[in-house]
PDB file of C-alpha atoms in Angstrom:
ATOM      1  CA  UNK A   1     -26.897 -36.903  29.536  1.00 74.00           C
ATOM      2  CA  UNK A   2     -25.872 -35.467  26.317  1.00 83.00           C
ATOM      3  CA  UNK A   3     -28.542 -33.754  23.949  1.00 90.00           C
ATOM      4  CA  UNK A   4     -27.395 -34.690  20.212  1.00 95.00           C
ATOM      5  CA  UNK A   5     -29.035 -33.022  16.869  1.00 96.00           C
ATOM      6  CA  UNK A   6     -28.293 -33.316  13.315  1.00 97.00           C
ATOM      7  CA  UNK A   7     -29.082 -31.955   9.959  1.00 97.00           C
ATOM      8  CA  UNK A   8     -30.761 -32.032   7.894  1.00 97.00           C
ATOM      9  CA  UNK A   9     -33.218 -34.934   9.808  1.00 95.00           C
ATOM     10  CA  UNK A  10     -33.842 -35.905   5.992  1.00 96.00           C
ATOM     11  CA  UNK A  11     -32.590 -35.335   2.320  1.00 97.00           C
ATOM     12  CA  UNK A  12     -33.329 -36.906  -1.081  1.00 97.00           C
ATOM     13  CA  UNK A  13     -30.733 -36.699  -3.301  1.00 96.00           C
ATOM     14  CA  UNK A  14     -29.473 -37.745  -6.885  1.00 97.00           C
ATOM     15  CA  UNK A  15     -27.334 -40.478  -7.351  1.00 97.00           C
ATOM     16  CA  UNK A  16     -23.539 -38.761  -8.142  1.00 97.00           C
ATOM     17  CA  UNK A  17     -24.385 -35.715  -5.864  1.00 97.00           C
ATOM     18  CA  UNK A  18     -23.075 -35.583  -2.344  1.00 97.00           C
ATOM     19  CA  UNK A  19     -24.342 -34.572   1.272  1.00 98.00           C
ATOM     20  CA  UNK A  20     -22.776 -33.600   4.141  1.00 98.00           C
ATOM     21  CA  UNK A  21     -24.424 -34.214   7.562  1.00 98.00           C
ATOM     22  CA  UNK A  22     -23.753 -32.137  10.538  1.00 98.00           C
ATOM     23  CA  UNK A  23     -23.866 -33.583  13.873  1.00 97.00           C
ATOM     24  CA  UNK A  24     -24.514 -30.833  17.417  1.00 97.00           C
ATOM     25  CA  UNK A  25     -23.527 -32.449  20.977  1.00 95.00           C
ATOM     26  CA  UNK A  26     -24.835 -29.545  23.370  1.00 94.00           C
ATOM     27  CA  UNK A  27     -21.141 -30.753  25.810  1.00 91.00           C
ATOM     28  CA  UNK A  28     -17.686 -31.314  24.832  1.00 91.00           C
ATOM     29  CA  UNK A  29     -17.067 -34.976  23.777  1.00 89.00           C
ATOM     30  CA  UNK A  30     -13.613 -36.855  23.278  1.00 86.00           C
ATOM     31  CA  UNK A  31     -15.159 -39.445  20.823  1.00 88.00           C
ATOM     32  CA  UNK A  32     -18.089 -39.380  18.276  1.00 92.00           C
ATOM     33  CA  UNK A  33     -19.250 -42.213  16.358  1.00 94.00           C
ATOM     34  CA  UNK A  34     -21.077 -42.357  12.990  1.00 96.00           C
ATOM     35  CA  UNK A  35     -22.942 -45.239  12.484  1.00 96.00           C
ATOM     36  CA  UNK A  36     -25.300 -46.503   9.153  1.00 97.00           C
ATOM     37  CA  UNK A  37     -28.633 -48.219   9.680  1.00 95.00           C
ATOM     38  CA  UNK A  38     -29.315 -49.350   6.068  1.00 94.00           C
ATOM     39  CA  UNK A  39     -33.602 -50.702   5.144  1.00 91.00           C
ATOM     40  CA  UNK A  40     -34.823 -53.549   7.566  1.00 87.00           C
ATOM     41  CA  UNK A  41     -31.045 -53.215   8.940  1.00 90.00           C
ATOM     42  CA  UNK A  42     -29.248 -52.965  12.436  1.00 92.00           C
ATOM     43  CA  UNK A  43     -26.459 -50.430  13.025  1.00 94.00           C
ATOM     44  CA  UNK A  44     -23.169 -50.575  11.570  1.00 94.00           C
ATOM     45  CA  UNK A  45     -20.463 -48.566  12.590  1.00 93.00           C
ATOM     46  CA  UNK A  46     -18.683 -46.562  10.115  1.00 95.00           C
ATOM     47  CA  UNK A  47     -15.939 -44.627  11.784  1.00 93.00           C
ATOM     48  CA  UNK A  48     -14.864 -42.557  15.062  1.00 91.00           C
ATOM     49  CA  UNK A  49     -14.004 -39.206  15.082  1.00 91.00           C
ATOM     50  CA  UNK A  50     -11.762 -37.882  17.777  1.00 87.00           C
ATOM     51  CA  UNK A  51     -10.784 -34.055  17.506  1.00 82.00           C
ATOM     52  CA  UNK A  52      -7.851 -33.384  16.023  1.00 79.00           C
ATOM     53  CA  UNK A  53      -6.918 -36.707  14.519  1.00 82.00           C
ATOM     54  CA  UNK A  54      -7.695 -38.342  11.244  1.00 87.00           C
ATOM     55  CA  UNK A  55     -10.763 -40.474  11.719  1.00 91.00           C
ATOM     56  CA  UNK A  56     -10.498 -44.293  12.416  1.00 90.00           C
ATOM     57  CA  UNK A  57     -12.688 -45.899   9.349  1.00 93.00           C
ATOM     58  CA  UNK A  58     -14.430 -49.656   9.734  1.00 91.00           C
ATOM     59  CA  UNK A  59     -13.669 -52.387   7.676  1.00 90.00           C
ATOM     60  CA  UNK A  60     -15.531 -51.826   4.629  1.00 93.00           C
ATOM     61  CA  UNK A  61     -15.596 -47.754   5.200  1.00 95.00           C
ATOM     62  CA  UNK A  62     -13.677 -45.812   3.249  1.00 95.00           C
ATOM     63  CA  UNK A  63     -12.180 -42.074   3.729  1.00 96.00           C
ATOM     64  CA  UNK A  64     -12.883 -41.012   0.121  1.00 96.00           C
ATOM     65  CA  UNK A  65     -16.617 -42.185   0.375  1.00 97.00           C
ATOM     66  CA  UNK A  66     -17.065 -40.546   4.213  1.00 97.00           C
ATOM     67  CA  UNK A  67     -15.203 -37.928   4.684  1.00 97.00           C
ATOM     68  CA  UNK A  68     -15.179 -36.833   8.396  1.00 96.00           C
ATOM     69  CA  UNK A  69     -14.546 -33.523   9.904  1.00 94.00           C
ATOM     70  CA  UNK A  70     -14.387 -32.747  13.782  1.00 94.00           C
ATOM     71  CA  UNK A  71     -13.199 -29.159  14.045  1.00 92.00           C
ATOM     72  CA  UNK A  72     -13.557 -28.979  17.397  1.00 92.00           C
ATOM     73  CA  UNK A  73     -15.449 -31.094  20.550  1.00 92.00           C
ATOM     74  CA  UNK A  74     -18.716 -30.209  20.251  1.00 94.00           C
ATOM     75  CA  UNK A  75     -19.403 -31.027  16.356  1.00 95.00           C
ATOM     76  CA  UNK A  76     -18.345 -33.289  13.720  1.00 96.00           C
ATOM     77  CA  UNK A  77     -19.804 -33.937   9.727  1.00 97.00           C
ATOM     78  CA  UNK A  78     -20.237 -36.808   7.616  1.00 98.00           C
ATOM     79  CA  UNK A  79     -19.964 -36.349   3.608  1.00 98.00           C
ATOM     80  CA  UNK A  80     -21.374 -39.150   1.852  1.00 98.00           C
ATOM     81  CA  UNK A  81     -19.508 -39.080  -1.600  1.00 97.00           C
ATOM     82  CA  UNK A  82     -21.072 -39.905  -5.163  1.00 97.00           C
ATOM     83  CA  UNK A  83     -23.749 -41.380  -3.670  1.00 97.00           C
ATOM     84  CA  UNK A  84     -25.575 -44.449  -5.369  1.00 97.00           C
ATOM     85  CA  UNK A  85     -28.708 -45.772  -4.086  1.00 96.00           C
ATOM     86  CA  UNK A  86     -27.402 -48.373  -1.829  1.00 96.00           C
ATOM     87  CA  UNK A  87     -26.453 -45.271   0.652  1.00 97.00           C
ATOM     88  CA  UNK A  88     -30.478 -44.596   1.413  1.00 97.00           C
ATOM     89  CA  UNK A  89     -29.937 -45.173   5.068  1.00 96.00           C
ATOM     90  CA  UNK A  90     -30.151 -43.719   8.287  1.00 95.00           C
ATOM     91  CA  UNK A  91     -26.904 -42.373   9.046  1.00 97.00           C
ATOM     92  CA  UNK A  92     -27.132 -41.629  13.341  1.00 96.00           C
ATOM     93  CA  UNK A  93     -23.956 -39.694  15.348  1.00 96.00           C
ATOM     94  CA  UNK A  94     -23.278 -40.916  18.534  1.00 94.00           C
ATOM     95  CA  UNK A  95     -21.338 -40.021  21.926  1.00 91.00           C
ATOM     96  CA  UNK A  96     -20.677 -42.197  25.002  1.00 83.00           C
ATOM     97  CA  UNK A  97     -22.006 -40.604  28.098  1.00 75.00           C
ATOM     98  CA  UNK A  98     -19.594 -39.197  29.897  1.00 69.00           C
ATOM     99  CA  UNK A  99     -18.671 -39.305  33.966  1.00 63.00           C
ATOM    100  CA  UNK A 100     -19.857 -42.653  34.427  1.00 62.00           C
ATOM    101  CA  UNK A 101     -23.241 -42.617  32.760  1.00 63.00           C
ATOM    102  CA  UNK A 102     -23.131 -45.905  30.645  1.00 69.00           C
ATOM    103  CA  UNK A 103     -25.274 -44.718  27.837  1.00 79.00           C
ATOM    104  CA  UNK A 104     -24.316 -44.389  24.174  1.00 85.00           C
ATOM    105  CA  UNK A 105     -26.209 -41.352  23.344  1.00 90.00           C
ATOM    106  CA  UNK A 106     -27.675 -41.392  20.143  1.00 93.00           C
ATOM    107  CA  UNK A 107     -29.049 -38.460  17.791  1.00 94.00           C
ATOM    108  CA  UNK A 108     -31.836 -38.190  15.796  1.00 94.00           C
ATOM    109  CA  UNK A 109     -30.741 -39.795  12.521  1.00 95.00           C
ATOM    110  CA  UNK A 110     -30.645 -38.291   8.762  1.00 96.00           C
ATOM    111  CA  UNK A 111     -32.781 -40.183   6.448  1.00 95.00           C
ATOM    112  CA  UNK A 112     -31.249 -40.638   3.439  1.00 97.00           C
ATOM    113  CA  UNK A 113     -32.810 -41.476   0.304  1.00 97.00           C
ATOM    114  CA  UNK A 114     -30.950 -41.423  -2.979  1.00 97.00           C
ATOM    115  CA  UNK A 115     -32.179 -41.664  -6.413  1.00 96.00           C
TER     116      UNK A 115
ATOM    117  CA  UNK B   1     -18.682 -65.646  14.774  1.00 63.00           C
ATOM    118  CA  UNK B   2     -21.947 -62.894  15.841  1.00 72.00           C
ATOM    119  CA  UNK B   3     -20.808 -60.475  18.706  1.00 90.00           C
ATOM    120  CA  UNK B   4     -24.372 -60.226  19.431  1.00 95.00           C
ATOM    121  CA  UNK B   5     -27.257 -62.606  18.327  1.00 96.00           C
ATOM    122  CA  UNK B   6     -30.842 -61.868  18.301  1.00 96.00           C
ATOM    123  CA  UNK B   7     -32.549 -65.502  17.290  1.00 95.00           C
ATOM    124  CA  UNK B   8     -36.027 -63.819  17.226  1.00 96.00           C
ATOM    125  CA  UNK B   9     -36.816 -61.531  13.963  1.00 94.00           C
ATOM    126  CA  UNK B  10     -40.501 -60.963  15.623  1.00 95.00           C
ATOM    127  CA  UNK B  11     -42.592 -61.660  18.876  1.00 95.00           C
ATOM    128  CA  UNK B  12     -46.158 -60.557  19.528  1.00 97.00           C
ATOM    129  CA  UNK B  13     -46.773 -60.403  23.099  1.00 97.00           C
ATOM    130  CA  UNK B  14     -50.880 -59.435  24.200  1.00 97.00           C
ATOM    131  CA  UNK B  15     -50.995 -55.935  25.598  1.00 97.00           C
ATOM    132  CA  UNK B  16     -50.126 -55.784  29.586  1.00 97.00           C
ATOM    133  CA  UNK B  17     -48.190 -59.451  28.984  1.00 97.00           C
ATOM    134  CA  UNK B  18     -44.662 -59.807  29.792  1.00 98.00           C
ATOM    135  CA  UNK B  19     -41.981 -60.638  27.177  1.00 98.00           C
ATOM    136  CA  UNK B  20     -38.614 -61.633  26.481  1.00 98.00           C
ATOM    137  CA  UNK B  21     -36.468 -60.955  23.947  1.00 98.00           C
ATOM    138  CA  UNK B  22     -33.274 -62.746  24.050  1.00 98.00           C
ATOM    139  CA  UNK B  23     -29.613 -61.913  23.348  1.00 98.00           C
ATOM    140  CA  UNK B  24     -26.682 -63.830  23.773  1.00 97.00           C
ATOM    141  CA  UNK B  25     -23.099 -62.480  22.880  1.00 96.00           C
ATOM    142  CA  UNK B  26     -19.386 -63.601  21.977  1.00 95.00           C
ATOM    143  CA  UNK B  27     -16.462 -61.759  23.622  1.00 92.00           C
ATOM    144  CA  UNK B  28     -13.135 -62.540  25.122  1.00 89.00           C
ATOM    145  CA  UNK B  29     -13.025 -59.264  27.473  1.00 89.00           C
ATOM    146  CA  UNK B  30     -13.370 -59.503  30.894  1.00 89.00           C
ATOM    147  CA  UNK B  31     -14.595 -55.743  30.959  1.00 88.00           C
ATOM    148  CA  UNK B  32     -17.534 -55.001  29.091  1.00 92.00           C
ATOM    149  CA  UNK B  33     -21.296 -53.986  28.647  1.00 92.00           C
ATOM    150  CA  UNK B  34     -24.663 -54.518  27.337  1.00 95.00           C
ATOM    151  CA  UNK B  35     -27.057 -52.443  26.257  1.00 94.00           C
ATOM    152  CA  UNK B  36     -30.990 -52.803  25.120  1.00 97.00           C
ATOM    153  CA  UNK B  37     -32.030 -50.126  22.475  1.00 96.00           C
ATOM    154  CA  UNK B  38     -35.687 -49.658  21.184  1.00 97.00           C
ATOM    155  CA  UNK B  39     -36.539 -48.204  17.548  1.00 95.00           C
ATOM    156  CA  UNK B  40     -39.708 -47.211  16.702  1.00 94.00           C
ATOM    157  CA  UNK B  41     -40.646 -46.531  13.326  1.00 90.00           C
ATOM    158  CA  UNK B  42     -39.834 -42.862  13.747  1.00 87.00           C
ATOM    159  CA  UNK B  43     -35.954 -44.026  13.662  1.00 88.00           C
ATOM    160  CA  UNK B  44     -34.581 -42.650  16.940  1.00 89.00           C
ATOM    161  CA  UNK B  45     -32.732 -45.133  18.684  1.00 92.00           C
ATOM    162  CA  UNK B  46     -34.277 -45.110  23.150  1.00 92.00           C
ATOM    163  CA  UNK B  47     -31.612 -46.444  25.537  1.00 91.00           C
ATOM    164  CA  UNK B  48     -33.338 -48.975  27.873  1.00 94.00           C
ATOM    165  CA  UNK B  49     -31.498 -50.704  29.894  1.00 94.00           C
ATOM    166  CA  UNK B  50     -27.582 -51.273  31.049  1.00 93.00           C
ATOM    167  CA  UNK B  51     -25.591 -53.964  32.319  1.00 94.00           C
ATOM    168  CA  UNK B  52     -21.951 -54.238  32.708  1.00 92.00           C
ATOM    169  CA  UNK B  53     -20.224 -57.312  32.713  1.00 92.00           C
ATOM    170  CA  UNK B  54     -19.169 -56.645  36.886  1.00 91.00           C
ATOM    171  CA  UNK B  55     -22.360 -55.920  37.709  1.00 90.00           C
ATOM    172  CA  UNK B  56     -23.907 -59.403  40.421  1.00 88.00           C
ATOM    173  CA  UNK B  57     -26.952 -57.891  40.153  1.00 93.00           C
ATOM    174  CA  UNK B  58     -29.425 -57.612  37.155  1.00 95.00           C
ATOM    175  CA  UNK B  59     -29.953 -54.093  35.877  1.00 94.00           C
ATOM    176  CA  UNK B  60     -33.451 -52.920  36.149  1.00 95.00           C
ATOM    177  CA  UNK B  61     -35.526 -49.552  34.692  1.00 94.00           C
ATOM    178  CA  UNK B  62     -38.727 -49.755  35.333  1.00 96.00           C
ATOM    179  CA  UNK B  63     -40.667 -52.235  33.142  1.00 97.00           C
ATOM    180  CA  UNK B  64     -37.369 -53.183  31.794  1.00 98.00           C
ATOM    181  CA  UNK B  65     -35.011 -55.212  33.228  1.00 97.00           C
ATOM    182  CA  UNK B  66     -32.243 -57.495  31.813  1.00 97.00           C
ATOM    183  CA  UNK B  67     -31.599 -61.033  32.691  1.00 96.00           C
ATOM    184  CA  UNK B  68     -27.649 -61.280  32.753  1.00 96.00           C
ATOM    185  CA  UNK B  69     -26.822 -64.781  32.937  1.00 96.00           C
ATOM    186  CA  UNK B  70     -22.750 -64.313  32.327  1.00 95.00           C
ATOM    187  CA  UNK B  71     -21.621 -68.048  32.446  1.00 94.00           C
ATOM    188  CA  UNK B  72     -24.028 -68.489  29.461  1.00 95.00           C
ATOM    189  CA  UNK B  73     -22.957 -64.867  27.668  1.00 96.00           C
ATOM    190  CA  UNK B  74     -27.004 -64.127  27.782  1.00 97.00           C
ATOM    191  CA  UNK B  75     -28.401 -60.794  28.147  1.00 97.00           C
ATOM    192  CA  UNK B  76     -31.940 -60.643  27.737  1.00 98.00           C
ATOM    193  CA  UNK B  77     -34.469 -58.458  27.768  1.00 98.00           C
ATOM    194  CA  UNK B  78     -37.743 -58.524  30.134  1.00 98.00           C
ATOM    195  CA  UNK B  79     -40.607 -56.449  29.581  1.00 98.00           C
ATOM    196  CA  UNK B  80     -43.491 -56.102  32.102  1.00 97.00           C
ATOM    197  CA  UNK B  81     -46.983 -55.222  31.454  1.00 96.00           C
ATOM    198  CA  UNK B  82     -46.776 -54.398  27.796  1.00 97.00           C
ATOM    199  CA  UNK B  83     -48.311 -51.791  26.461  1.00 97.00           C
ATOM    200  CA  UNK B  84     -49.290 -50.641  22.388  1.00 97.00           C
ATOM    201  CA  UNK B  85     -46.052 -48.095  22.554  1.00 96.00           C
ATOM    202  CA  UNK B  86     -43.777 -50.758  23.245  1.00 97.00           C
ATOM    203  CA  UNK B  87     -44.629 -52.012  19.553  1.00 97.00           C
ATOM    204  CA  UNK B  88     -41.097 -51.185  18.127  1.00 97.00           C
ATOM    205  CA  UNK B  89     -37.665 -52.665  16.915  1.00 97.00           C
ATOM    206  CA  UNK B  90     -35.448 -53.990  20.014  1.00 98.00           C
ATOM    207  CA  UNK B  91     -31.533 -53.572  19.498  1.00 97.00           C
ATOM    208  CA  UNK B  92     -29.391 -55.971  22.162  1.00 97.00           C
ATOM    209  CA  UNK B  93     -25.745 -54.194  21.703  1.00 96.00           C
ATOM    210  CA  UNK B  94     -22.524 -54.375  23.338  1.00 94.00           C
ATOM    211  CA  UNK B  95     -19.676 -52.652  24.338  1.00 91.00           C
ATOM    212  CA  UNK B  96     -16.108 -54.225  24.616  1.00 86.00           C
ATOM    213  CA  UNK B  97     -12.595 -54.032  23.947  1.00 74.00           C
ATOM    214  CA  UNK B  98     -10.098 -51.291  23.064  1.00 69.00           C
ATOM    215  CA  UNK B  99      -8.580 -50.676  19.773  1.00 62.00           C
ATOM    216  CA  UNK B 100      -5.413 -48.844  18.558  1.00 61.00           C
ATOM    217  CA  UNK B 101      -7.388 -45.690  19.163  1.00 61.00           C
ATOM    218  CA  UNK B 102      -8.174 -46.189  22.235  1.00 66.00           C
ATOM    219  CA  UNK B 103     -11.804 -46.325  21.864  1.00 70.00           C
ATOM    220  CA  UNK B 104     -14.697 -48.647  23.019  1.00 77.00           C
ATOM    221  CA  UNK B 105     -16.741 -50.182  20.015  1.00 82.00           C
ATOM    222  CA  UNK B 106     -20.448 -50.832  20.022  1.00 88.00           C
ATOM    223  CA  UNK B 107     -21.388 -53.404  18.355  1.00 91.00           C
ATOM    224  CA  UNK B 108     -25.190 -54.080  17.539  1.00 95.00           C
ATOM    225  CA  UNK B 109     -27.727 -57.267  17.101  1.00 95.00           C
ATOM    226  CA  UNK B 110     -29.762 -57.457  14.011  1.00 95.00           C
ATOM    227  CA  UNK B 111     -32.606 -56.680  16.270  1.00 96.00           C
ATOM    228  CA  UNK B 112     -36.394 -57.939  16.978  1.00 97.00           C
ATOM    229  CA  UNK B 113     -39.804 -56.458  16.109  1.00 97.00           C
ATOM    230  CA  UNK B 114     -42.366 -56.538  18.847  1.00 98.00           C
ATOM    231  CA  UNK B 115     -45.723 -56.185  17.880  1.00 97.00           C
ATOM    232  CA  UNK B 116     -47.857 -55.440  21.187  1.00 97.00           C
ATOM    233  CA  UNK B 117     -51.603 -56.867  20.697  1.00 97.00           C
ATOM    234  CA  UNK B 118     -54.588 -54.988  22.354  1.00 94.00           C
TER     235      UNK B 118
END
């Protein structure tokens, strides 16, 4: 299984400002995926980041508004960009479990509230 | 058209009942999978249960086990003796396809809150 943590587990921010979020898989992973859980919401996918490649965005998701980083195979960041307040959401990393477990693996989440 | 439907926004079930939650899903692939998440109000997201589209027989864990009724694209969700700490949000996802990067996408239902009743 793969062990996944992120920080900070929850922020409140101003509207304009941005955060990055940091996302720790304790093995080396090929793919991680950032997902969005907005209020009363199911998960929506927002990109995949593959090291050493430009990240593949959803419809609807957009580079200069989530900037993704994944320096190497163990980590990867999400920058949400002059946030408003319809980015309060959970934003949750996720890996797909590898050697034949069929898990995604999910972290804990970042809570994000903006004001 | 919904790659994964949830028809059931909330079910109460009486404490060591069974329930189902149901699931059906839209896909073209032959190769696929299905997976049953649970949410509690603390956020994390708790893999159940997994069934791939090959698998004849129907995936169990436990309490939880999924009835996987292909022909119909139904995938749902059976709990056993319910207890309070299964009161929670229940995410029916799937798995399918490849796209130009070579990746799997998960795609998720819009879930259903289970209230357990002592």
């Amino acid at each position: 299984s793969a062990v996944i943590s992120q920080k900070p587990s929850r922020d409140i921010c101003q509207r304009g400002t941005s955060l990055t979020i940091q996302c720790q898989v304790d093995s080396q992973v090929t793919m991680m995926f950032w997902y969005r859980q907005q209020p009363g919401q199911s998960l929506t996918l927002i990109a995949t980041a593959n090291q050493g490649s430009e990240a593949t965005y959803e419809s609807g998701f957009v580079i200069d508004k989530f900037p993704i980083s994944r320096p190497n195979l163990t980590f990867s960041t999400l920058t949400v960009s002059n946030m408003s307040p319809e980015d309060s959401s959970i934003y949750l990393c996720s890996v797909e479990g590898a050697g034949g477990i069929n898990e995604q693996f999910f972290g804990p989440g970042t809570r994000l509230t903006v004001l | 058209a919904q790659k994964i439907t949830q028809t059931q926004p909330g079910m109460f079930v009486q404490e060591k009942e069974a329930v189902t939650l149901d699931c059906t899903y839209d896909t073209s692939d032959q190769s696929y999978g299905l997976f049953w998440y649970k949410q509690p109000s603390s956020g994390e997201m708790i893999f159940l249960i997994y069934q791939g589209s090959y698998d004849e027989q129907n995936a169990t864990e436990g309490r939880y086990s999924l009835n996987f009724q292909k022909a119909r694209k139904s995938a749902n969700l059976v709990i056993s003796a319910s207890q309070l700490g299964d009161s929670a949000m229940y995410f029916c996802a799937m798995r399918e396809g490849r796209n130009s990067g070579g990746y799997q996408k998960v795609t998720f239902g819009i879930g259903t809150k289970l209230q357990v009743i002592p």
